Amino acid sequence: MHNTLKLTVSHAPFWHNGSRISSKSSNIFLASLLAVVPGCLQYGPAAVGVVTLSIATAILWELAFNFISRRPFSIGDGNAAVIGMMLAMMLPATTPWWAVVTGTFFAVVIGKEIFGGIGANPFNPAVLAVTILMVSWSGLFDFNAALLNYDFDFMAVYPLVLSKSFGAGAVDSLSLADLLMGKQIGGIGATFGLGLIVGGVYLMLRGYIRWEISIAFLAGILVAALGFSVANPTQYAGPGFHLFTGYTLLGAFFLATEDASSPVNFIPMIIYGLIGGILTVMIRNIGVHIDGVLYAILIINLVNPLLDKIRPKAIGKGV
Amino acid sequence: MSSKNELKLVSVLAIICLAVGVFCYSSLSAKSPDVPIRLMFENLGGNVLFDHQTHAAAYGVECRKCHHAGDGTGAETDACGSCHQAEPSEMVTAFGDNASFDHDMHSYDLGLTCNDCHHNYYEEDGGAPQPCSDCHLPGVEDDFMLGRAQAFHKQCIGCHDNFGVAPGENDCATCHTPRKRTDAFHQQCIDCHEDFGAGPAGGEGDCKQCHGF
């Protein structure tokens, strides 16, 4: 006789490490500070303004949506604050206030709340928001133009523009150690590679992000960049360059690993990360865009439900 | 921590961040320096990042070297090509500010007469010359006459070699890297121009209509 008991199962993510959402958010928030604080030191009060306004307005948009939709206030889980922080990390320090406010609206309301809130968003909200800003106001993300008035002790040209426009020879003089230590222009929290790596490793060790996704993403970058570089070393920069420039490290540790939009099983996570890394380099090298990380992450977010179909067989007859 | 306390903590964070953000934007926003550090020259063919500080301080170029024209505000400057050419005595600008044409080599070394290029020759200014590609035909090259591609290459490579800066003669990929991107951008404009039969459409002499530098 059939058991008529029906179990209602929600969709992914199912991974749970036993802690509250707020502790996960606060750990991601603190880990991101390792990259954001050096960015603020480099760009000064303007960067502090972007970061704080982004966090504040992300929380306020969520609060406003909760109020309008008559749902319980959910800002206490800290997810909106994390989204605001992630968004700010990708922005140049000179981003106008209206772009920050618009960006957090896209992230929190369009990217998350209208899909049902935390856990139901198909795309990483911050990535979706920055991509909308980028498509709508491309000038905002011309880092060369945005940071004209800053005096640096290193070459103040966005490295990915150099390699895209002038080939691998133009970036030969850039030291990987300098790039890792943030001696490059870019997003407020996207250039200090050492901080991103330390923060990412901390989150992996604590189980807040899945190491499979981050490592596979970076492996995809390395393999694809190596392939291009071997095929045409004068035109395409090497894997080390792609690893430490643009949004690569931010994407690998903080963006691609977002729970709701990434897979939960081992093989899907590896495929998800690898595709993301490979697509990133392909978009950079043969696409029209300067950086490919954000578009690559949106695409792997899109295939995430399909990847989740690759799963272990459930135990039990006839299931 | 209870949900209530979490709500309080995030609310306080939002208020503090909002106050700091508004203060930074209103009172501590970065001001433009009196003397520019870098400038972005807008150009339909791709913007040009100009390192003003390096030219002024590191290279020791005096202000009036570039800012000697215009209304005295310094807003108007000479074109980059006014300095960045090989030998002013040998090279003349041709077909716009950007091209460097070796007039002496063509007239004295190769023995061309004035009317070979200036079909309507005037004593005052010589009159407009014919386009290079009237003689330098695409894909046609012999011991006396360079093909069109090589003739254009010579305009750039001569300067680069003289200044000892890359790209040089064998660094093809350095200039021709973004070929696919260039084609993509070109087609965005040219396809429409061709459809409407108006404006530059990638034909002879059309390049300078968009690529002002």
PDB file of C-alpha atoms in Angstrom, chain A residues 25-313:
ATOM      1  CA  SER A  25      26.779  37.252   6.473  1.00  0.00           C
ATOM      2  CA  SER A  26      28.958  38.756   9.177  1.00  0.00           C
ATOM      3  CA  ASN A  27      31.843  36.428   8.300  1.00  0.00           C
ATOM      4  CA  ILE A  28      31.615  37.265   4.589  1.00  0.00           C
ATOM      5  CA  PHE A  29      31.318  40.943   5.517  1.00  0.00           C
ATOM      6  CA  LEU A  30      34.438  40.814   7.694  1.00  0.00           C
ATOM      7  CA  ALA A  31      36.404  38.777   5.136  1.00  0.00           C
ATOM      8  CA  SER A  32      35.598  41.330   2.447  1.00  0.00           C
ATOM      9  CA  LEU A  33      37.013  44.095   4.651  1.00  0.00           C
ATOM     10  CA  LEU A  34      40.485  42.611   4.048  1.00  0.00           C
ATOM     11  CA  ALA A  35      40.214  43.891   0.488  1.00  0.00           C
ATOM     12  CA  VAL A  36      37.933  46.883   1.049  1.00  0.00           C
ATOM     13  CA  VAL A  37      40.041  48.602   3.743  1.00  0.00           C
ATOM     14  CA  PRO A  38      43.201  48.710   1.547  1.00  0.00           C
ATOM     15  CA  GLY A  39      40.976  49.993  -1.283  1.00  0.00           C
ATOM     16  CA  CYS A  40      39.667  52.780   0.960  1.00  0.00           C
ATOM     17  CA  LEU A  41      43.223  53.637   2.029  1.00  0.00           C
ATOM     18  CA  GLN A  42      44.237  53.851  -1.613  1.00  0.00           C
ATOM     19  CA  TYR A  43      41.310  55.956  -2.817  1.00  0.00           C
ATOM     20  CA  GLY A  44      40.523  57.944   0.329  1.00  0.00           C
ATOM     21  CA  PRO A  45      37.193  59.320   1.606  1.00  0.00           C
ATOM     22  CA  ALA A  46      35.544  58.997  -1.803  1.00  0.00           C
ATOM     23  CA  ALA A  47      35.823  55.206  -1.572  1.00  0.00           C
ATOM     24  CA  VAL A  48      34.552  55.225   2.016  1.00  0.00           C
ATOM     25  CA  GLY A  49      31.531  57.174   0.778  1.00  0.00           C
ATOM     26  CA  VAL A  50      30.775  54.642  -1.958  1.00  0.00           C
ATOM     27  CA  VAL A  51      31.116  51.649   0.385  1.00  0.00           C
ATOM     28  CA  THR A  52      29.048  53.064   3.245  1.00  0.00           C
ATOM     29  CA  LEU A  53      26.322  54.479   0.995  1.00  0.00           C
ATOM     30  CA  SER A  54      26.091  51.167  -0.823  1.00  0.00           C
ATOM     31  CA  ILE A  55      25.703  49.171   2.400  1.00  0.00           C
ATOM     32  CA  ALA A  56      23.187  51.631   3.848  1.00  0.00           C
ATOM     33  CA  THR A  57      20.992  51.881   0.774  1.00  0.00           C
ATOM     34  CA  ALA A  58      21.029  48.114   0.176  1.00  0.00           C
ATOM     35  CA  ILE A  59      19.645  47.635   3.702  1.00  0.00           C
ATOM     36  CA  LEU A  60      17.104  50.441   3.230  1.00  0.00           C
ATOM     37  CA  TRP A  61      15.855  49.051  -0.092  1.00  0.00           C
ATOM     38  CA  GLU A  62      15.286  45.662   1.535  1.00  0.00           C
ATOM     39  CA  LEU A  63      13.535  47.304   4.451  1.00  0.00           C
ATOM     40  CA  ALA A  64      11.331  49.300   2.066  1.00  0.00           C
ATOM     41  CA  PHE A  65      10.456  46.207   0.053  1.00  0.00           C
ATOM     42  CA  ASN A  66       9.637  44.267   3.234  1.00  0.00           C
ATOM     43  CA  PHE A  67       7.353  47.113   4.282  1.00  0.00           C
ATOM     44  CA  ILE A  68       5.602  47.470   0.906  1.00  0.00           C
ATOM     45  CA  SER A  69       5.129  43.727   0.459  1.00  0.00           C
ATOM     46  CA  ARG A  70       3.983  43.349   4.069  1.00  0.00           C
ATOM     47  CA  ARG A  71       6.526  40.691   4.882  1.00  0.00           C
ATOM     48  CA  PRO A  72       8.602  40.300   8.045  1.00  0.00           C
ATOM     49  CA  PHE A  73      11.664  42.514   8.207  1.00  0.00           C
ATOM     50  CA  SER A  74      14.566  40.425   6.907  1.00  0.00           C
ATOM     51  CA  ILE A  75      17.437  42.884   7.122  1.00  0.00           C
ATOM     52  CA  GLY A  76      18.590  41.255  10.370  1.00  0.00           C
ATOM     53  CA  ASP A  77      20.086  38.330   8.425  1.00  0.00           C
ATOM     54  CA  GLY A  78      22.722  40.712   7.084  1.00  0.00           C
ATOM     55  CA  ASN A  79      22.335  39.552   3.497  1.00  0.00           C
ATOM     56  CA  ALA A  80      21.392  43.009   2.224  1.00  0.00           C
ATOM     57  CA  ALA A  81      24.479  44.492   3.885  1.00  0.00           C
ATOM     58  CA  VAL A  82      26.646  41.859   2.187  1.00  0.00           C
ATOM     59  CA  ILE A  83      25.043  42.620  -1.176  1.00  0.00           C
ATOM     60  CA  GLY A  84      25.770  46.324  -0.648  1.00  0.00           C
ATOM     61  CA  MET A  85      29.372  45.515   0.228  1.00  0.00           C
ATOM     62  CA  MET A  86      29.844  43.242  -2.829  1.00  0.00           C
ATOM     63  CA  LEU A  87      28.394  45.920  -5.100  1.00  0.00           C
ATOM     64  CA  ALA A  88      30.695  48.598  -3.690  1.00  0.00           C
ATOM     65  CA  MET A  89      33.749  46.361  -4.126  1.00  0.00           C
ATOM     66  CA  MET A  90      33.214  46.372  -7.883  1.00  0.00           C
ATOM     67  CA  LEU A  91      32.652  50.125  -8.246  1.00  0.00           C
ATOM     68  CA  PRO A  92      35.293  52.775  -8.875  1.00  0.00           C
ATOM     69  CA  ALA A  93      35.866  55.186  -5.991  1.00  0.00           C
ATOM     70  CA  THR A  94      34.411  58.082  -7.970  1.00  0.00           C
ATOM     71  CA  THR A  95      31.020  56.482  -8.604  1.00  0.00           C
ATOM     72  CA  PRO A  96      28.296  59.165  -8.258  1.00  0.00           C
ATOM     73  CA  TRP A  97      25.801  58.724  -5.414  1.00  0.00           C
ATOM     74  CA  TRP A  98      22.841  58.187  -7.724  1.00  0.00           C
ATOM     75  CA  ALA A  99      24.602  55.258  -9.389  1.00  0.00           C
ATOM     76  CA  VAL A 100      25.248  53.650  -5.996  1.00  0.00           C
ATOM     77  CA  VAL A 101      21.606  54.087  -4.947  1.00  0.00           C
ATOM     78  CA  THR A 102      20.357  52.809  -8.318  1.00  0.00           C
ATOM     79  CA  GLY A 103      22.783  49.902  -8.169  1.00  0.00           C
ATOM     80  CA  THR A 104      21.634  48.751  -4.749  1.00  0.00           C
ATOM     81  CA  PHE A 105      18.016  49.009  -5.950  1.00  0.00           C
ATOM     82  CA  PHE A 106      18.826  46.721  -8.885  1.00  0.00           C
ATOM     83  CA  ALA A 107      20.686  44.331  -6.588  1.00  0.00           C
ATOM     84  CA  VAL A 108      18.261  44.066  -3.698  1.00  0.00           C
ATOM     85  CA  VAL A 109      14.884  44.614  -5.351  1.00  0.00           C
ATOM     86  CA  ILE A 110      15.370  43.392  -8.931  1.00  0.00           C
ATOM     87  CA  GLY A 111      18.080  40.846  -8.145  1.00  0.00           C
ATOM     88  CA  LYS A 112      16.671  39.300  -4.992  1.00  0.00           C
ATOM     89  CA  GLU A 113      13.376  40.442  -3.514  1.00  0.00           C
ATOM     90  CA  ILE A 114      11.124  40.078  -6.544  1.00  0.00           C
ATOM     91  CA  PHE A 115      12.211  36.442  -6.829  1.00  0.00           C
ATOM     92  CA  GLY A 116      11.127  35.773  -3.262  1.00  0.00           C
ATOM     93  CA  GLY A 117      14.008  36.970  -1.157  1.00  0.00           C
ATOM     94  CA  ILE A 118      17.144  35.260   0.080  1.00  0.00           C
ATOM     95  CA  GLY A 119      17.726  31.805  -1.368  1.00  0.00           C
ATOM     96  CA  ALA A 120      15.367  32.293  -4.295  1.00  0.00           C
ATOM     97  CA  ASN A 121      17.454  34.561  -6.487  1.00  0.00           C
ATOM     98  CA  PRO A 122      18.583  32.910  -9.758  1.00  0.00           C
ATOM     99  CA  PHE A 123      21.511  35.316 -10.219  1.00  0.00           C
ATOM    100  CA  ASN A 124      24.027  36.808  -7.859  1.00  0.00           C
ATOM    101  CA  PRO A 125      22.215  40.077  -7.017  1.00  0.00           C
ATOM    102  CA  ALA A 126      25.344  42.253  -6.891  1.00  0.00           C
ATOM    103  CA  VAL A 127      26.660  40.867 -10.196  1.00  0.00           C
ATOM    104  CA  LEU A 128      23.286  41.404 -11.855  1.00  0.00           C
ATOM    105  CA  ALA A 129      23.153  44.987 -10.571  1.00  0.00           C
ATOM    106  CA  VAL A 130      26.659  45.910 -11.707  1.00  0.00           C
ATOM    107  CA  THR A 131      25.999  44.371 -15.106  1.00  0.00           C
ATOM    108  CA  ILE A 132      22.826  46.446 -15.474  1.00  0.00           C
ATOM    109  CA  LEU A 133      24.764  49.573 -14.458  1.00  0.00           C
ATOM    110  CA  MET A 134      27.548  48.657 -16.884  1.00  0.00           C
ATOM    111  CA  VAL A 135      25.183  48.200 -19.797  1.00  0.00           C
ATOM    112  CA  SER A 136      23.183  51.320 -18.939  1.00  0.00           C
ATOM    113  CA  TRP A 137      26.068  53.697 -18.114  1.00  0.00           C
ATOM    114  CA  SER A 138      29.217  52.127 -19.542  1.00  0.00           C
ATOM    115  CA  GLY A 139      31.210  55.276 -18.803  1.00  0.00           C
ATOM    116  CA  LEU A 140      30.923  54.624 -15.066  1.00  0.00           C
ATOM    117  CA  PHE A 141      33.146  51.578 -15.386  1.00  0.00           C
ATOM    118  CA  ASP A 142      35.877  53.136 -17.514  1.00  0.00           C
ATOM    119  CA  PHE A 143      38.400  52.955 -14.669  1.00  0.00           C
ATOM    120  CA  ASN A 144      40.987  54.931 -16.657  1.00  0.00           C
ATOM    121  CA  ALA A 145      38.587  57.867 -16.981  1.00  0.00           C
ATOM    122  CA  ALA A 146      37.062  57.500 -13.505  1.00  0.00           C
ATOM    123  CA  LEU A 147      40.393  57.711 -11.653  1.00  0.00           C
ATOM    124  CA  LEU A 148      42.090  60.483 -13.637  1.00  0.00           C
ATOM    125  CA  ASN A 149      42.641  62.703 -10.601  1.00  0.00           C
ATOM    126  CA  TYR A 150      44.448  60.164  -8.430  1.00  0.00           C
ATOM    127  CA  ASP A 151      48.226  60.284  -8.232  1.00  0.00           C
ATOM    128  CA  PHE A 152      49.643  56.779  -7.845  1.00  0.00           C
ATOM    129  CA  ASP A 153      53.177  55.442  -7.582  1.00  0.00           C
ATOM    130  CA  PHE A 154      52.391  52.838 -10.234  1.00  0.00           C
ATOM    131  CA  MET A 155      51.167  52.896 -13.819  1.00  0.00           C
ATOM    132  CA  ALA A 156      47.594  54.121 -13.549  1.00  0.00           C
ATOM    133  CA  VAL A 157      46.133  52.300 -16.513  1.00  0.00           C
ATOM    134  CA  TYR A 158      43.539  49.541 -16.100  1.00  0.00           C
ATOM    135  CA  PRO A 159      45.631  46.452 -16.901  1.00  0.00           C
ATOM    136  CA  LEU A 160      42.884  44.648 -18.821  1.00  0.00           C
ATOM    137  CA  VAL A 161      42.527  47.625 -21.182  1.00  0.00           C
ATOM    138  CA  LEU A 162      46.260  47.494 -21.862  1.00  0.00           C
ATOM    139  CA  SER A 163      46.268  43.804 -22.708  1.00  0.00           C
ATOM    140  CA  LYS A 164      43.074  44.049 -24.738  1.00  0.00           C
ATOM    141  CA  SER A 165      44.213  46.990 -26.821  1.00  0.00           C
ATOM    142  CA  PHE A 166      47.944  46.457 -27.140  1.00  0.00           C
ATOM    143  CA  GLY A 167      48.558  42.745 -26.623  1.00  0.00           C
ATOM    144  CA  ALA A 168      50.625  40.816 -24.122  1.00  0.00           C
ATOM    145  CA  GLY A 169      53.738  42.929 -24.697  1.00  0.00           C
ATOM    146  CA  ALA A 170      52.064  45.960 -23.144  1.00  0.00           C
ATOM    147  CA  VAL A 171      51.646  44.210 -19.788  1.00  0.00           C
ATOM    148  CA  ASP A 172      55.035  42.484 -19.664  1.00  0.00           C
ATOM    149  CA  SER A 173      56.339  45.237 -17.411  1.00  0.00           C
ATOM    150  CA  LEU A 174      53.617  44.653 -14.788  1.00  0.00           C
ATOM    151  CA  SER A 175      54.923  42.598 -11.884  1.00  0.00           C
ATOM    152  CA  LEU A 176      52.581  39.910 -10.588  1.00  0.00           C
ATOM    153  CA  ALA A 177      53.670  40.724  -7.029  1.00  0.00           C
ATOM    154  CA  ASP A 178      52.631  44.357  -7.539  1.00  0.00           C
ATOM    155  CA  LEU A 179      49.291  43.303  -9.002  1.00  0.00           C
ATOM    156  CA  LEU A 180      48.720  40.969  -6.062  1.00  0.00           C
ATOM    157  CA  MET A 181      49.473  43.780  -3.616  1.00  0.00           C
ATOM    158  CA  GLY A 182      46.945  46.070  -5.270  1.00  0.00           C
ATOM    159  CA  LYS A 183      49.289  48.258  -7.304  1.00  0.00           C
ATOM    160  CA  GLN A 184      46.751  48.586 -10.087  1.00  0.00           C
ATOM    161  CA  ILE A 185      43.617  50.616 -10.619  1.00  0.00           C
ATOM    162  CA  GLY A 186      40.166  49.037 -10.499  1.00  0.00           C
ATOM    163  CA  GLY A 187      37.170  48.511  -8.247  1.00  0.00           C
ATOM    164  CA  ILE A 188      37.435  49.588  -4.605  1.00  0.00           C
ATOM    165  CA  GLY A 189      37.570  46.033  -3.291  1.00  0.00           C
ATOM    166  CA  ALA A 190      38.764  44.219  -6.376  1.00  0.00           C
ATOM    167  CA  THR A 191      42.430  45.142  -6.637  1.00  0.00           C
ATOM    168  CA  PHE A 192      44.077  44.024  -3.386  1.00  0.00           C
ATOM    169  CA  GLY A 193      44.511  40.388  -4.369  1.00  0.00           C
ATOM    170  CA  LEU A 194      46.229  39.281  -1.172  1.00  0.00           C
ATOM    171  CA  GLY A 195      43.275  40.430   0.943  1.00  0.00           C
ATOM    172  CA  LEU A 196      40.808  38.685  -1.356  1.00  0.00           C
ATOM    173  CA  ILE A 197      42.792  35.439  -1.195  1.00  0.00           C
ATOM    174  CA  VAL A 198      43.170  35.516   2.596  1.00  0.00           C
ATOM    175  CA  GLY A 199      39.482  36.373   3.007  1.00  0.00           C
ATOM    176  CA  GLY A 200      38.478  33.660   0.544  1.00  0.00           C
ATOM    177  CA  VAL A 201      40.624  30.982   2.195  1.00  0.00           C
ATOM    178  CA  TYR A 202      39.169  31.945   5.592  1.00  0.00           C
ATOM    179  CA  LEU A 203      35.624  31.569   4.268  1.00  0.00           C
ATOM    180  CA  MET A 204      36.495  28.246   2.645  1.00  0.00           C
ATOM    181  CA  LEU A 205      38.039  26.905   5.862  1.00  0.00           C
ATOM    182  CA  ARG A 206      34.994  27.998   7.870  1.00  0.00           C
ATOM    183  CA  GLY A 207      32.694  26.396   5.303  1.00  0.00           C
ATOM    184  CA  TYR A 208      30.874  29.590   4.373  1.00  0.00           C
ATOM    185  CA  ILE A 209      31.822  29.222   0.708  1.00  0.00           C
ATOM    186  CA  ARG A 210      32.492  26.027  -1.204  1.00  0.00           C
ATOM    187  CA  TRP A 211      36.142  25.495  -2.069  1.00  0.00           C
ATOM    188  CA  GLU A 212      35.161  23.413  -5.100  1.00  0.00           C
ATOM    189  CA  ILE A 213      33.648  26.452  -6.832  1.00  0.00           C
ATOM    190  CA  SER A 214      36.497  28.841  -6.060  1.00  0.00           C
ATOM    191  CA  ILE A 215      39.266  26.415  -6.975  1.00  0.00           C
ATOM    192  CA  ALA A 216      37.505  25.270 -10.146  1.00  0.00           C
ATOM    193  CA  PHE A 217      36.894  28.890 -11.167  1.00  0.00           C
ATOM    194  CA  LEU A 218      40.568  29.772 -10.715  1.00  0.00           C
ATOM    195  CA  ALA A 219      41.619  26.552 -12.472  1.00  0.00           C
ATOM    196  CA  GLY A 220      39.391  27.485 -15.398  1.00  0.00           C
ATOM    197  CA  ILE A 221      41.071  30.891 -15.585  1.00  0.00           C
ATOM    198  CA  LEU A 222      44.557  29.370 -15.464  1.00  0.00           C
ATOM    199  CA  VAL A 223      43.898  26.650 -18.042  1.00  0.00           C
ATOM    200  CA  ALA A 224      42.124  28.931 -20.519  1.00  0.00           C
ATOM    201  CA  ALA A 225      44.669  31.745 -20.172  1.00  0.00           C
ATOM    202  CA  LEU A 226      47.530  29.282 -20.571  1.00  0.00           C
ATOM    203  CA  GLY A 227      45.937  27.865 -23.713  1.00  0.00           C
ATOM    204  CA  PHE A 228      45.505  31.302 -25.282  1.00  0.00           C
ATOM    205  CA  SER A 229      48.984  32.374 -24.234  1.00  0.00           C
ATOM    206  CA  VAL A 230      50.654  29.269 -25.672  1.00  0.00           C
ATOM    207  CA  ALA A 231      48.709  29.628 -28.926  1.00  0.00           C
ATOM    208  CA  ASN A 232      49.666  33.280 -29.380  1.00  0.00           C
ATOM    209  CA  PRO A 233      52.047  34.658 -26.743  1.00  0.00           C
ATOM    210  CA  THR A 234      52.347  38.095 -28.363  1.00  0.00           C
ATOM    211  CA  GLN A 235      48.621  38.694 -28.329  1.00  0.00           C
ATOM    212  CA  TYR A 236      47.338  37.026 -25.156  1.00  0.00           C
ATOM    213  CA  ALA A 237      48.690  37.639 -21.664  1.00  0.00           C
ATOM    214  CA  GLY A 238      49.627  34.708 -19.443  1.00  0.00           C
ATOM    215  CA  PRO A 239      47.605  33.013 -16.689  1.00  0.00           C
ATOM    216  CA  GLY A 240      49.226  34.940 -13.823  1.00  0.00           C
ATOM    217  CA  PHE A 241      48.086  38.234 -15.317  1.00  0.00           C
ATOM    218  CA  HIS A 242      44.492  37.063 -15.706  1.00  0.00           C
ATOM    219  CA  LEU A 243      44.518  35.688 -12.163  1.00  0.00           C
ATOM    220  CA  PHE A 244      45.434  38.965 -10.474  1.00  0.00           C
ATOM    221  CA  THR A 245      43.610  41.525 -12.636  1.00  0.00           C
ATOM    222  CA  GLY A 246      40.019  42.647 -13.067  1.00  0.00           C
ATOM    223  CA  TYR A 247      37.367  40.976 -10.933  1.00  0.00           C
ATOM    224  CA  THR A 248      38.969  37.491 -11.059  1.00  0.00           C
ATOM    225  CA  LEU A 249      39.727  36.936  -7.362  1.00  0.00           C
ATOM    226  CA  LEU A 250      36.605  38.769  -6.229  1.00  0.00           C
ATOM    227  CA  GLY A 251      34.569  36.596  -8.579  1.00  0.00           C
ATOM    228  CA  ALA A 252      36.213  33.346  -7.527  1.00  0.00           C
ATOM    229  CA  PHE A 253      35.835  33.825  -3.771  1.00  0.00           C
ATOM    230  CA  PHE A 254      32.901  36.190  -3.242  1.00  0.00           C
ATOM    231  CA  LEU A 255      30.654  36.280  -6.310  1.00  0.00           C
ATOM    232  CA  ALA A 256      30.527  32.855  -7.971  1.00  0.00           C
ATOM    233  CA  THR A 257      30.115  31.209  -4.567  1.00  0.00           C
ATOM    234  CA  GLU A 258      26.807  32.908  -3.714  1.00  0.00           C
ATOM    235  CA  ASP A 259      24.517  30.177  -2.329  1.00  0.00           C
ATOM    236  CA  ALA A 260      21.263  30.467  -4.188  1.00  0.00           C
ATOM    237  CA  SER A 261      22.768  30.841  -7.630  1.00  0.00           C
ATOM    238  CA  SER A 262      25.418  28.080  -7.410  1.00  0.00           C
ATOM    239  CA  PRO A 263      25.212  24.272  -7.388  1.00  0.00           C
ATOM    240  CA  VAL A 264      25.385  22.096  -4.285  1.00  0.00           C
ATOM    241  CA  ASN A 265      26.942  18.821  -5.484  1.00  0.00           C
ATOM    242  CA  PHE A 266      30.604  18.116  -6.109  1.00  0.00           C
ATOM    243  CA  ILE A 267      30.683  17.509  -9.871  1.00  0.00           C
ATOM    244  CA  PRO A 268      28.231  20.334 -10.689  1.00  0.00           C
ATOM    245  CA  MET A 269      30.304  22.723  -8.563  1.00  0.00           C
ATOM    246  CA  ILE A 270      33.472  21.746 -10.426  1.00  0.00           C
ATOM    247  CA  ILE A 271      31.794  22.150 -13.819  1.00  0.00           C
ATOM    248  CA  TYR A 272      30.195  25.427 -12.704  1.00  0.00           C
ATOM    249  CA  GLY A 273      33.517  26.876 -11.600  1.00  0.00           C
ATOM    250  CA  LEU A 274      35.461  25.628 -14.604  1.00  0.00           C
ATOM    251  CA  ILE A 275      32.951  27.051 -17.086  1.00  0.00           C
ATOM    252  CA  GLY A 276      33.040  30.368 -15.236  1.00  0.00           C
ATOM    253  CA  GLY A 277      36.819  30.602 -15.394  1.00  0.00           C
ATOM    254  CA  ILE A 278      37.084  29.547 -19.015  1.00  0.00           C
ATOM    255  CA  LEU A 279      34.297  31.898 -20.106  1.00  0.00           C
ATOM    256  CA  THR A 280      35.950  34.768 -18.258  1.00  0.00           C
ATOM    257  CA  VAL A 281      39.165  34.419 -20.249  1.00  0.00           C
ATOM    258  CA  MET A 282      37.319  33.829 -23.512  1.00  0.00           C
ATOM    259  CA  ILE A 283      35.271  37.005 -23.061  1.00  0.00           C
ATOM    260  CA  ARG A 284      38.410  38.956 -22.163  1.00  0.00           C
ATOM    261  CA  ASN A 285      40.471  37.635 -25.063  1.00  0.00           C
ATOM    262  CA  ILE A 286      38.039  37.259 -27.938  1.00  0.00           C
ATOM    263  CA  GLY A 287      34.939  39.107 -26.759  1.00  0.00           C
ATOM    264  CA  VAL A 288      34.225  42.807 -27.011  1.00  0.00           C
ATOM    265  CA  HIS A 289      34.170  43.416 -23.239  1.00  0.00           C
ATOM    266  CA  ILE A 290      37.210  44.398 -21.197  1.00  0.00           C
ATOM    267  CA  ASP A 291      36.516  42.046 -18.282  1.00  0.00           C
ATOM    268  CA  GLY A 292      34.534  38.834 -18.549  1.00  0.00           C
ATOM    269  CA  VAL A 293      34.038  37.855 -14.910  1.00  0.00           C
ATOM    270  CA  LEU A 294      30.575  39.342 -14.426  1.00  0.00           C
ATOM    271  CA  TYR A 295      29.111  38.047 -17.678  1.00  0.00           C
ATOM    272  CA  ALA A 296      30.678  34.634 -17.062  1.00  0.00           C
ATOM    273  CA  ILE A 297      29.112  34.470 -13.602  1.00  0.00           C
ATOM    274  CA  LEU A 298      25.690  35.442 -14.944  1.00  0.00           C
ATOM    275  CA  ILE A 299      25.964  32.665 -17.530  1.00  0.00           C
ATOM    276  CA  ILE A 300      26.967  30.010 -14.996  1.00  0.00           C
ATOM    277  CA  ASN A 301      24.191  31.243 -12.703  1.00  0.00           C
ATOM    278  CA  LEU A 302      21.885  30.606 -15.652  1.00  0.00           C
ATOM    279  CA  VAL A 303      23.052  27.015 -16.169  1.00  0.00           C
ATOM    280  CA  ASN A 304      23.122  26.305 -12.431  1.00  0.00           C
ATOM    281  CA  PRO A 305      19.667  24.618 -12.348  1.00  0.00           C
ATOM    282  CA  LEU A 306      20.751  22.318 -15.178  1.00  0.00           C
ATOM    283  CA  LEU A 307      24.006  21.455 -13.423  1.00  0.00           C
ATOM    284  CA  ASP A 308      22.086  20.609 -10.267  1.00  0.00           C
ATOM    285  CA  LYS A 309      20.378  17.842 -12.256  1.00  0.00           C
ATOM    286  CA  ILE A 310      23.688  15.972 -12.045  1.00  0.00           C
ATOM    287  CA  ARG A 311      23.196  14.503  -8.592  1.00  0.00           C
ATOM    288  CA  PRO A 312      23.701  11.250  -6.717  1.00  0.00           C
ATOM    289  CA  LYS A 313      20.929   8.712  -7.046  1.00  0.00           C
TER     290      LYS A 313
END
